[in-house]
XYZ file of C-alpha atoms in Angstrom:
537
model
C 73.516 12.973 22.508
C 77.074 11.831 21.558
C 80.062 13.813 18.840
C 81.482 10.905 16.462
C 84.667 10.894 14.886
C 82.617 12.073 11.586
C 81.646 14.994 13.959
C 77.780 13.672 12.990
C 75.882 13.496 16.332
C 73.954 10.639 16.847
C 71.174 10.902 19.157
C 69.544 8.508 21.232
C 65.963 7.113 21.376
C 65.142 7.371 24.732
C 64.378 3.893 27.040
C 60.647 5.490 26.943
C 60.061 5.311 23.720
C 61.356 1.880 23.088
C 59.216 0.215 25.758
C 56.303 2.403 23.654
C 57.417 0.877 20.275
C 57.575 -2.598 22.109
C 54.167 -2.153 23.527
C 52.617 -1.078 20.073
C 54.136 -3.953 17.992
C 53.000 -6.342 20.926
C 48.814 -4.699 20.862
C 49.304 -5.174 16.744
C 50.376 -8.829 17.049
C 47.844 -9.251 19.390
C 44.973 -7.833 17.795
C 45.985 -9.460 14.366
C 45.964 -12.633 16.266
C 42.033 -12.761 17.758
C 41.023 -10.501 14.875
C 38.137 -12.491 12.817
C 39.916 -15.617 11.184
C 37.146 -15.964 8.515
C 37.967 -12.164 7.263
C 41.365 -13.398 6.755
C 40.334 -16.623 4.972
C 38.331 -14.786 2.675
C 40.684 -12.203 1.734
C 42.915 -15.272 1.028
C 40.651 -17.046 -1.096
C 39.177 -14.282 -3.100
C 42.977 -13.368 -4.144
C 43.206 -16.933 -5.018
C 40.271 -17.069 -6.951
C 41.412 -13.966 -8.701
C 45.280 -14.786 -9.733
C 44.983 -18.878 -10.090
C 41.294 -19.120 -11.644
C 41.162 -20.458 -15.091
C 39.538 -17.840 -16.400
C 39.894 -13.878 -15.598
C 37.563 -12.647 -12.385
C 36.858 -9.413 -10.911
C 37.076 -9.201 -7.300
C 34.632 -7.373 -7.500
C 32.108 -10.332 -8.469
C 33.892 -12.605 -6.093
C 32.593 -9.874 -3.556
C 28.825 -10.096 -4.979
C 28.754 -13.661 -4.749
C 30.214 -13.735 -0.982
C 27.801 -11.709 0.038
C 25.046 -12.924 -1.713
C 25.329 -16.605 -0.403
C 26.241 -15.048 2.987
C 23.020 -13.017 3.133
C 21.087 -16.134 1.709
C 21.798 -17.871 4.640
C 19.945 -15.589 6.969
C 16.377 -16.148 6.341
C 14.331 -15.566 2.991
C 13.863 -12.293 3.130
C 17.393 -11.072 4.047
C 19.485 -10.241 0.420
C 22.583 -8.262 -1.289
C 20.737 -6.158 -4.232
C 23.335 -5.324 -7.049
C 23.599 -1.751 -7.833
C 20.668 -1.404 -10.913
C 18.165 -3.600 -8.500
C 18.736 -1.545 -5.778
C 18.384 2.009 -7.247
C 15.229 0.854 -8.669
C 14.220 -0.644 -5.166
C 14.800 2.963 -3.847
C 12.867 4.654 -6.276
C 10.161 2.610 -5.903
C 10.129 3.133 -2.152
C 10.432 7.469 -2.398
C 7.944 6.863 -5.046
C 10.180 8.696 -7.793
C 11.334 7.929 -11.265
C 14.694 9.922 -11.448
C 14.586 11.213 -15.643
C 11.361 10.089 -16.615
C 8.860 12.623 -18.461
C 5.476 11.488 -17.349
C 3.687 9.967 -20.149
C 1.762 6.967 -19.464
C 1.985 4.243 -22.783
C 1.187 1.198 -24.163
C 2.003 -1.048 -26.796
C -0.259 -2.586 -28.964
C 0.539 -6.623 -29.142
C -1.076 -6.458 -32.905
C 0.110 -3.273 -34.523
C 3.535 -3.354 -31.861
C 3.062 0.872 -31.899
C 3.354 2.542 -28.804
C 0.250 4.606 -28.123
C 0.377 7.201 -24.758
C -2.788 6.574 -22.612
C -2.233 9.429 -20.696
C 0.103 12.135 -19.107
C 0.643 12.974 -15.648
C -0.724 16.164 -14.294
C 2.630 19.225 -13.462
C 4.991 16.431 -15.802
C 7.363 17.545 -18.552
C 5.420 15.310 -20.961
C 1.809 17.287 -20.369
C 3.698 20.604 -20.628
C 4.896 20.189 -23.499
C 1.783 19.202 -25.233
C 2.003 14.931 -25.501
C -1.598 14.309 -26.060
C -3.313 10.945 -25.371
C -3.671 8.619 -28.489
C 0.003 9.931 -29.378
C 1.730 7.120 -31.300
C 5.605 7.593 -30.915
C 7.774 6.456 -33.653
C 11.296 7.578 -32.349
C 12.786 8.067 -29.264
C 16.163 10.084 -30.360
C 16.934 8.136 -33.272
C 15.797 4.766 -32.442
C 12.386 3.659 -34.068
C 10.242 2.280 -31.394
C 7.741 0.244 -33.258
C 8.211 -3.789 -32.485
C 10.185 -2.895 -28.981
C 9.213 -3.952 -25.844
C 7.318 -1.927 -23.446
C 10.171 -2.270 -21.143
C 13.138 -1.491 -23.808
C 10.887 2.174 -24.782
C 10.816 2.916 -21.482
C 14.644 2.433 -20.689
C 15.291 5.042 -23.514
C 13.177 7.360 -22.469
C 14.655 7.390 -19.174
C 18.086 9.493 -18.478
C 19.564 11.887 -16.147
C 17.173 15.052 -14.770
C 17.497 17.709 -16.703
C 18.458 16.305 -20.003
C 16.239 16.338 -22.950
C 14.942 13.425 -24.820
C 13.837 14.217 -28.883
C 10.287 12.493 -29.570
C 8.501 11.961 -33.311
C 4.691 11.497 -32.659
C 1.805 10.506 -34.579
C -1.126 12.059 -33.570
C -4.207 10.234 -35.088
C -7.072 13.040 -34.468
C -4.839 15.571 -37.068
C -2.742 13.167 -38.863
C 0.202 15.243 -38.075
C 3.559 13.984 -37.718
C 5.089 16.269 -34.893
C 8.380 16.744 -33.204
C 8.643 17.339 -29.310
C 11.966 18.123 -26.925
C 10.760 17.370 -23.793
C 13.158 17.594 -20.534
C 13.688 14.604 -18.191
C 12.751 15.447 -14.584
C 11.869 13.537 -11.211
C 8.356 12.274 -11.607
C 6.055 11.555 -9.063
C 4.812 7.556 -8.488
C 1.223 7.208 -7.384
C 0.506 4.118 -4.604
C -3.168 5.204 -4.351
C -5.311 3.941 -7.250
C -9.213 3.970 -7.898
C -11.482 2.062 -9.916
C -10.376 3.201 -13.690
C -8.758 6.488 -14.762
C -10.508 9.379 -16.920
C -9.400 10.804 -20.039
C -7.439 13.199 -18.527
C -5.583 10.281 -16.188
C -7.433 11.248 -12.891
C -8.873 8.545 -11.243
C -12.540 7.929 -10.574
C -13.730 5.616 -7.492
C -17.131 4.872 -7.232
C -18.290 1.479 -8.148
C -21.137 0.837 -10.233
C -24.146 -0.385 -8.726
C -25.178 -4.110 -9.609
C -27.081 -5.064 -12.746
C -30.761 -6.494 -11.763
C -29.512 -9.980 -12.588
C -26.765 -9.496 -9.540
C -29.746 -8.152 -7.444
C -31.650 -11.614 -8.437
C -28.887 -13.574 -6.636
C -28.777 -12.505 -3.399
C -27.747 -14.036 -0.084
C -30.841 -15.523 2.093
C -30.420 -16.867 5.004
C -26.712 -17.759 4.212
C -27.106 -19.537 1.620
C -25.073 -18.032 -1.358
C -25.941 -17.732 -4.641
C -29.591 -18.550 -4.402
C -31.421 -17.500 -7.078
C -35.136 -16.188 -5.940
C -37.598 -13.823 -8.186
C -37.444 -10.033 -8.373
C -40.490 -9.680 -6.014
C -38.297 -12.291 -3.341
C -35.674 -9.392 -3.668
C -37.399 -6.203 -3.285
C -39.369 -7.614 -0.155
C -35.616 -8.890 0.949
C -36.898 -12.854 2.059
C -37.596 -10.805 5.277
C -35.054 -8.427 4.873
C -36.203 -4.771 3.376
C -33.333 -4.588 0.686
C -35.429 -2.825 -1.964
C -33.827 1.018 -0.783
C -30.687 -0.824 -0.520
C -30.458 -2.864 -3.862
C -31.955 -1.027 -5.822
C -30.968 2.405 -5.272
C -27.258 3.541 -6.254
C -25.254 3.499 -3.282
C -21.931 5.857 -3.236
C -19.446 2.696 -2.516
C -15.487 3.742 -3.281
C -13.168 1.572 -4.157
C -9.634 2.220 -3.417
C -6.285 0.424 -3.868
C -2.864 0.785 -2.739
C -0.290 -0.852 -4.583
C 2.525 -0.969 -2.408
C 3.578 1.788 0.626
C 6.256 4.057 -0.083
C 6.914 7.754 1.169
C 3.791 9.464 0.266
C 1.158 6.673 0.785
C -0.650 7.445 3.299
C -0.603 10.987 2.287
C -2.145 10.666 -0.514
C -4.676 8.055 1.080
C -5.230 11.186 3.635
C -6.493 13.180 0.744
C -8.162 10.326 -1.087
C -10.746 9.363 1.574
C -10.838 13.412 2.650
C -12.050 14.109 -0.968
C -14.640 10.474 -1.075
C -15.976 11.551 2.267
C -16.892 14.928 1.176
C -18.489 13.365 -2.307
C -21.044 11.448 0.078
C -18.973 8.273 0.247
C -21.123 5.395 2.162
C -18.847 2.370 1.735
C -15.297 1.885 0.934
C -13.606 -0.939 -0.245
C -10.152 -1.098 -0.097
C -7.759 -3.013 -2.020
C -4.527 -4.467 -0.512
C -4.532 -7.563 -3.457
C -0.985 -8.008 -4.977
C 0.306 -5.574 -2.157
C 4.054 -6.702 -1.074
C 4.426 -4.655 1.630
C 6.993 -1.292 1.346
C 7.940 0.895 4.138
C 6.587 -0.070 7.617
C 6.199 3.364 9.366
C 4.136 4.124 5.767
C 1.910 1.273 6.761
C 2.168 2.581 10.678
C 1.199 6.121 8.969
C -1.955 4.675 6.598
C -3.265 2.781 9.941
C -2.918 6.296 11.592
C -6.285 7.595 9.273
C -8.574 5.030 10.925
C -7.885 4.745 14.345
C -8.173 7.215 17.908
C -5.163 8.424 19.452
C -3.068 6.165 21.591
C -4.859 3.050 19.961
C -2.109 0.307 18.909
C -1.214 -0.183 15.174
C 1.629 -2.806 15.776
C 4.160 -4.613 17.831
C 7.844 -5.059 16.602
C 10.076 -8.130 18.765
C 13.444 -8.717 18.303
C 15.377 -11.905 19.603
C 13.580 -13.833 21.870
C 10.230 -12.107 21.053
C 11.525 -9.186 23.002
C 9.424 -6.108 22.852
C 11.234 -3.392 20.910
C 8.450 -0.742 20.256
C 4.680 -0.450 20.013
C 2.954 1.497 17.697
C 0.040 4.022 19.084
C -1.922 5.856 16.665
C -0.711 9.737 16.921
C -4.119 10.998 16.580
C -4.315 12.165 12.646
C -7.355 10.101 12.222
C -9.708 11.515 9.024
C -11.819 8.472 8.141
C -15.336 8.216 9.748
C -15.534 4.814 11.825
C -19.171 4.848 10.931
C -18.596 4.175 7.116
C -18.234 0.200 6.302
C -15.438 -0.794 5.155
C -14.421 -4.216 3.418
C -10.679 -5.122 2.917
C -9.520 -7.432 0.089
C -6.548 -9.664 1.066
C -5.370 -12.557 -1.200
C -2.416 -14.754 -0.887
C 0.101 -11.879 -2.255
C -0.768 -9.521 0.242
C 2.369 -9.053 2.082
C 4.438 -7.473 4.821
C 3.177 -3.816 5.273
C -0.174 -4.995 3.922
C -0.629 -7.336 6.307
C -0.077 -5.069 8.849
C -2.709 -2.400 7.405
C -5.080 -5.612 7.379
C -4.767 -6.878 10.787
C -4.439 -3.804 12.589
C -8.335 -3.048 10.906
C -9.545 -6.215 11.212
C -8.305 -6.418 14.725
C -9.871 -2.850 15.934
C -13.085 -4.149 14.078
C -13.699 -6.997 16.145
C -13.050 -4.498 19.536
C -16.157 -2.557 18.184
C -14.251 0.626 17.400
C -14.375 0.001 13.300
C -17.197 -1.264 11.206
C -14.872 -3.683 9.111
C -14.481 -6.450 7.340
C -11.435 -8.950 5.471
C -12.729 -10.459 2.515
C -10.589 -12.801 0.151
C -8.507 -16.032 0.759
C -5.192 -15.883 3.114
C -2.171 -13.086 2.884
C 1.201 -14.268 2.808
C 2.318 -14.186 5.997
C 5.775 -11.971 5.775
C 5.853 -10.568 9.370
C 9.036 -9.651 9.607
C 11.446 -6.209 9.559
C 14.004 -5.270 7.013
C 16.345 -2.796 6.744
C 18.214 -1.729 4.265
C 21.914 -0.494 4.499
C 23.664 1.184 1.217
C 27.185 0.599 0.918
C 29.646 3.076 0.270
C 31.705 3.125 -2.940
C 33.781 0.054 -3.285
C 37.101 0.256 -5.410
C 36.081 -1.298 -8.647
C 33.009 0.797 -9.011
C 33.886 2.655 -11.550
C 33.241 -0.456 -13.946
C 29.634 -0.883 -12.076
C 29.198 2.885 -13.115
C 30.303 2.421 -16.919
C 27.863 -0.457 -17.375
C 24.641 1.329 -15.203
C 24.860 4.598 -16.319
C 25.289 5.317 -20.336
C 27.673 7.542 -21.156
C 29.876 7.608 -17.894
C 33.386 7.792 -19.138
C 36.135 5.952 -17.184
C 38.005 7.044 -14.226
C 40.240 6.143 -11.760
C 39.238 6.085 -7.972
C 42.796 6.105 -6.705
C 42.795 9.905 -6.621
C 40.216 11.989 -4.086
C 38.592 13.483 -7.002
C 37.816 10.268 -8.771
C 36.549 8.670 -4.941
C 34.039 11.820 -5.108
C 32.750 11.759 -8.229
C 32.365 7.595 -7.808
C 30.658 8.712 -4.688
C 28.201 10.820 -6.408
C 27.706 9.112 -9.223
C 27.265 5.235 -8.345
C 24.317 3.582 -8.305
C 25.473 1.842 -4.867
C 24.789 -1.673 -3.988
C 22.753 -2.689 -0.149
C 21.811 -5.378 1.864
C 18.653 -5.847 3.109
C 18.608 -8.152 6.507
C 15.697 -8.986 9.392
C 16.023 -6.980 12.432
C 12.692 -7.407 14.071
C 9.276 -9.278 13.499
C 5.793 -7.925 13.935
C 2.637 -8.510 15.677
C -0.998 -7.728 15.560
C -2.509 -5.565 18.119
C -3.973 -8.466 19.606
C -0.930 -9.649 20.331
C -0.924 -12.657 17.888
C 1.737 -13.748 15.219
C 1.597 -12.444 11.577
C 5.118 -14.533 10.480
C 4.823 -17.682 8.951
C 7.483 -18.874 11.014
C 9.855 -21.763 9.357
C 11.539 -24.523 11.944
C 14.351 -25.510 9.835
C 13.134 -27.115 6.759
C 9.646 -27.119 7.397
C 7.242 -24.119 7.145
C 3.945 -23.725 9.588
C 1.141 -25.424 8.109
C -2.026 -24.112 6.911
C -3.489 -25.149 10.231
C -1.163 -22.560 12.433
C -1.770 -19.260 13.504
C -0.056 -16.971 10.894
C -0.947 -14.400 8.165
C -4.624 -12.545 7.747
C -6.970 -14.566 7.641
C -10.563 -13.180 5.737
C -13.676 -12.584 8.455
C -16.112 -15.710 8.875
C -18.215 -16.379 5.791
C -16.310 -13.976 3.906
C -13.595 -16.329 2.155
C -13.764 -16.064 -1.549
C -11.403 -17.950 -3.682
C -10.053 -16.299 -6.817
C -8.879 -18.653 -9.486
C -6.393 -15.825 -10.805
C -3.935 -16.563 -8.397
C -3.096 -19.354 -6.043
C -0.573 -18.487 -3.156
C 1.554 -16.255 -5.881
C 1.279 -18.665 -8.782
C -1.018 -16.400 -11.813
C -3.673 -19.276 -13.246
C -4.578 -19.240 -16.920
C -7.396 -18.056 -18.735
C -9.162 -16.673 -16.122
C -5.479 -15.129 -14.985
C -5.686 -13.129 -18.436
C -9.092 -11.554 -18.768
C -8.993 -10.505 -15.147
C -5.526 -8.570 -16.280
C -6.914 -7.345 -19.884
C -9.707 -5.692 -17.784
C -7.754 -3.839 -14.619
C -5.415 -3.172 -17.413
C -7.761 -1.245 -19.479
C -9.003 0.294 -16.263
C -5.856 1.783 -15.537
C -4.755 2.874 -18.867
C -8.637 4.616 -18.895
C -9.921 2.884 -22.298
C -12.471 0.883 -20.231
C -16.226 1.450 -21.615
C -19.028 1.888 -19.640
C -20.617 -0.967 -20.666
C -17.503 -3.154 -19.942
C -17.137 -2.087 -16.426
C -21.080 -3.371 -15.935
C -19.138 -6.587 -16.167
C -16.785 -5.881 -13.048
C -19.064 -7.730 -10.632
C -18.513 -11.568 -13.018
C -14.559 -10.595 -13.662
C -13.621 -9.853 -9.678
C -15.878 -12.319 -7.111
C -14.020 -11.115 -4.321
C -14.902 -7.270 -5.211
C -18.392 -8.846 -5.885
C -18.273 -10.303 -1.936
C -17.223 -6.958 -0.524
C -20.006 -4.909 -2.240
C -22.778 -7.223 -1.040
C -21.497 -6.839 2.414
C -21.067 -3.191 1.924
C -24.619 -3.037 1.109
C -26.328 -4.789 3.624
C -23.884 -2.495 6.235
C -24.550 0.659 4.499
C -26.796 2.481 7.028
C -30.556 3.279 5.311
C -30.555 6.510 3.841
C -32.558 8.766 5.944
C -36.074 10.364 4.073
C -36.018 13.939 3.960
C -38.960 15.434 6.101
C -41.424 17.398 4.451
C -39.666 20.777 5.100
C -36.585 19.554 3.797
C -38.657 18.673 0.502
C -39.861 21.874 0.084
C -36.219 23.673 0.725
């Protein structure tokens, strides 16, 4: 420390700290130097893009794009979802709708009114009184009749807890009324049956076949022949008078995709069937693309003995990252047939439901079988990372979420509320692939440009003799005319205004359904005849 003339002392730095200050600015350079060139280059370009473009640009769609194309690079299944795709990807996944009130609707293509089918049992919409055959005419003050399905449904949609004015038309009074009901969080179903009742619950058991489906039966392997009702009850050989003719208590179950509570409420399903005397169960993975892999992990879990494997995930180089034992929550009876329906839209988690059965089957330990035409082949993991608030959010949260007024995310309180209130955007990239108990590929594997043929070991394939093709759909592409009754009937089965009569006609609409019922009965163990005792009890 040295006294100037000023009388201002003027200290020092010590050597130390120099050679410090030296030694930091030397690491910096350094680490600037081998950091990732491309991060620089990109920083560069997007600022570029943004100040010498001919038109105005937000960085913040430069930033989509990037990552978009980057992601696109990776494999077909790897992808950047914008905010809106992704929240909707999430809810679909924890099987929520976040605001909705539970009714169930359609719209009429003649009249263009937009009738409720049905409510949803514990929903805002049942509690406060929406009946089925209610014909909305506003939603707030917007008159619904003429609007899409699809533009209803985004109005009656907000944030939980907000309410949402309705003006019905109920038919059976022909009363115009006015309901407030309050948004909340309502509960998506993945576990469907074969058409819903009037009061939306869903009923399972399968009708038995008409006596001209018992006229065509299968003898000898030959399909389709057509032999005389005397040929049928004596069964060519085979006794299938008991088995034809009698009504059989086959379920028919179908999971649309496997989220959160799938294979809880598949748990309860076939709890509930097997206590109603179910003898057969079909179930449904058609038009499944996949969900949530430990929710397909957990749905195998029902069918199989502790310590038996479900699945095998392989990272890089086929290396073994984990195999999946059953944990020993098995509630279905492995006596009880059971057909699966694949198709060529049966993906990911589906697939592995379907193999992991089919697989166990042919060790003995499961009476089933795959009926249909090929799955997909998607054998591969994703996961899905949400990103954080990014700095232009704000504008992403004006045009998602109606209402939001502007702020600035240059303060802390503005970064918390973005961080609360964006819908954020993710990637979803391939960390693993996975394979069949057996040991054997699911992934149709592409080698650069070319994909594995049709002669390759890939996908699900349906059990020998047991491939039915379904001219509704062809490898993901929806046919025609045949494409269009086969919807206008599941449609009316799931909106519950299917008549008895019309489902009699289930068996000519769905050949593949048709398939898995004969097998069913000609599996179905004879029903036992009660002894005289038990007559007279």
């Amino acid at each position: 420390m040295k006294y100037t003339e000023t009388g201002i002392i003027k200290q020092e730095m010590p050597k130390r700290h120099i050679y410090l200050l030296f030694i930091i600015i030397f690491v910096s350079l350094l680490c600037y130097f081998h950091s990732d060139r491309y991060t620089h280059s990109l920083d560069y370009l997007m600022r570029m893009l943004e100040t010498r473009a001919l038109d105005p640009v937000y960085k913040r769609d430069l930033f989509d794009g990037a990552l978009s194309g980057m992601l696109n690079t990776l494999d077909d299944n790897s992808s950047y979802f914008l905010p809106k795709l992704y929240k909707e990807i999430d809810e679909s996944l924890r099987q929520e709708i976040s605001g909705g009130i539970g009714a169930v609707f359609q719209v009429n293509e003649e009249t263009g009114k937009a009738v409720i089918s049905f409510t949803l049992p514990n929903t805002p919409a049942r509690e406060a009184g929406l009946m089925p055959g209610d014909e909305i005419i506003l939603v707030g003050d917007m008159k619904v009749e003429g609007l899409s399905q699809n533009k209803i449904r985004e109005h009656l949609i907000g944030e939980v807890g907000t309410p949402v004015a309705l003006e019905i038309f109920r038919p059976s009074t022909s009363q115009t009324l006015q309901f407030s009901v309050i948004r909340s969080r309502i509960r998506l179903e993945t576990v469907e049956g074969l058409k819903r009742s009037k009061t939306g619950t869903w009923e399972f058991f399968l009708p038995p076949f008409s006596e001209e489906d018992i006229k065509t039966v299968l003898v000898r392997g030959k399909e389709k022949a057509e032999v005389s009702q005397e040929a049928v009850i004596s069964g060519e050989g085979r006794d299938l008078s008991e088995k034809f003719l009698a009504q059989r208590k086959i379920a028919y179950v179908r999971v649309t995709s496997f989220g959160e509570h799938t294979a809880e409420e598949l748990k309860n399903t076939l709890l509930m069937l097997q206590k109603r005397g179910m003898e057969g169960l079909i179930l449904d993975l058609r038009d499944n693309y996949g969900g949530l892999l430990d929710a397909a992990n957990n749905v195998c879990d029902l069918f199989l003995e502790k310590g038996e494997i479900i699945v095998t995930t392989r990272g890089r180089n086929q290396q073994i990252l984990k195999e999946v034992r059953a944990s020993g929550r098995k509630v279905f009876d492995s006596r009880i047939p059971m057909a699966v329906l694949i198709n060529g839209n049966s993906a990911s988690a589906s697939e592995i439901v379907a193999a992991c059965l089919q697989d166990h089957s042919r060790e003995g330990k499961l009476n089933v079988v795959c009926v249909g035409v090929r799955s997909f082949g998607k054998g591969t993991v994703q996961e899905l990372i949400a990103l954080g608030p990014l700095p232009d959010d704000h504008r992403v949260v004006r045009e998602n979420m109606e209402g939001t007024e502007e702020f600035s995310t240059q303060s802390w309180e503005g970064w918390h509320r973005l961080w609360k209130a964006s819908p954020r955007a993710a990637i979803r990239i391939t960390v693993a692939s996975y394979w069949r108990p057996s040991g054997k590929n699911i992934h149709r594997f592409r080698r650069g440009e070319e994909i594995a043929g049709e002669d390759e070991d890939w996908g699900v394939l349906p059990d020998d003799g047991m491939e039915v093709d379904f001219p509704r759909t062809a490898r993901g592409k929806v046919l025609s005319s045949f494409s269009k009754k086969y919807e206008e009937f599941f449609s009316k089965c799931y909106y519950g205004t299917l008549t008895p009569e019309e489902l009699k006609n289930i068996y000519k609409i769905d050949p593949q359904l048709k398939k898995a019922v004969w097998w069913e009965y000609e599996n179905i163990s004879p029903r036992k005849e009660p002894s005289s005792d038990e007559k007279i009890l």
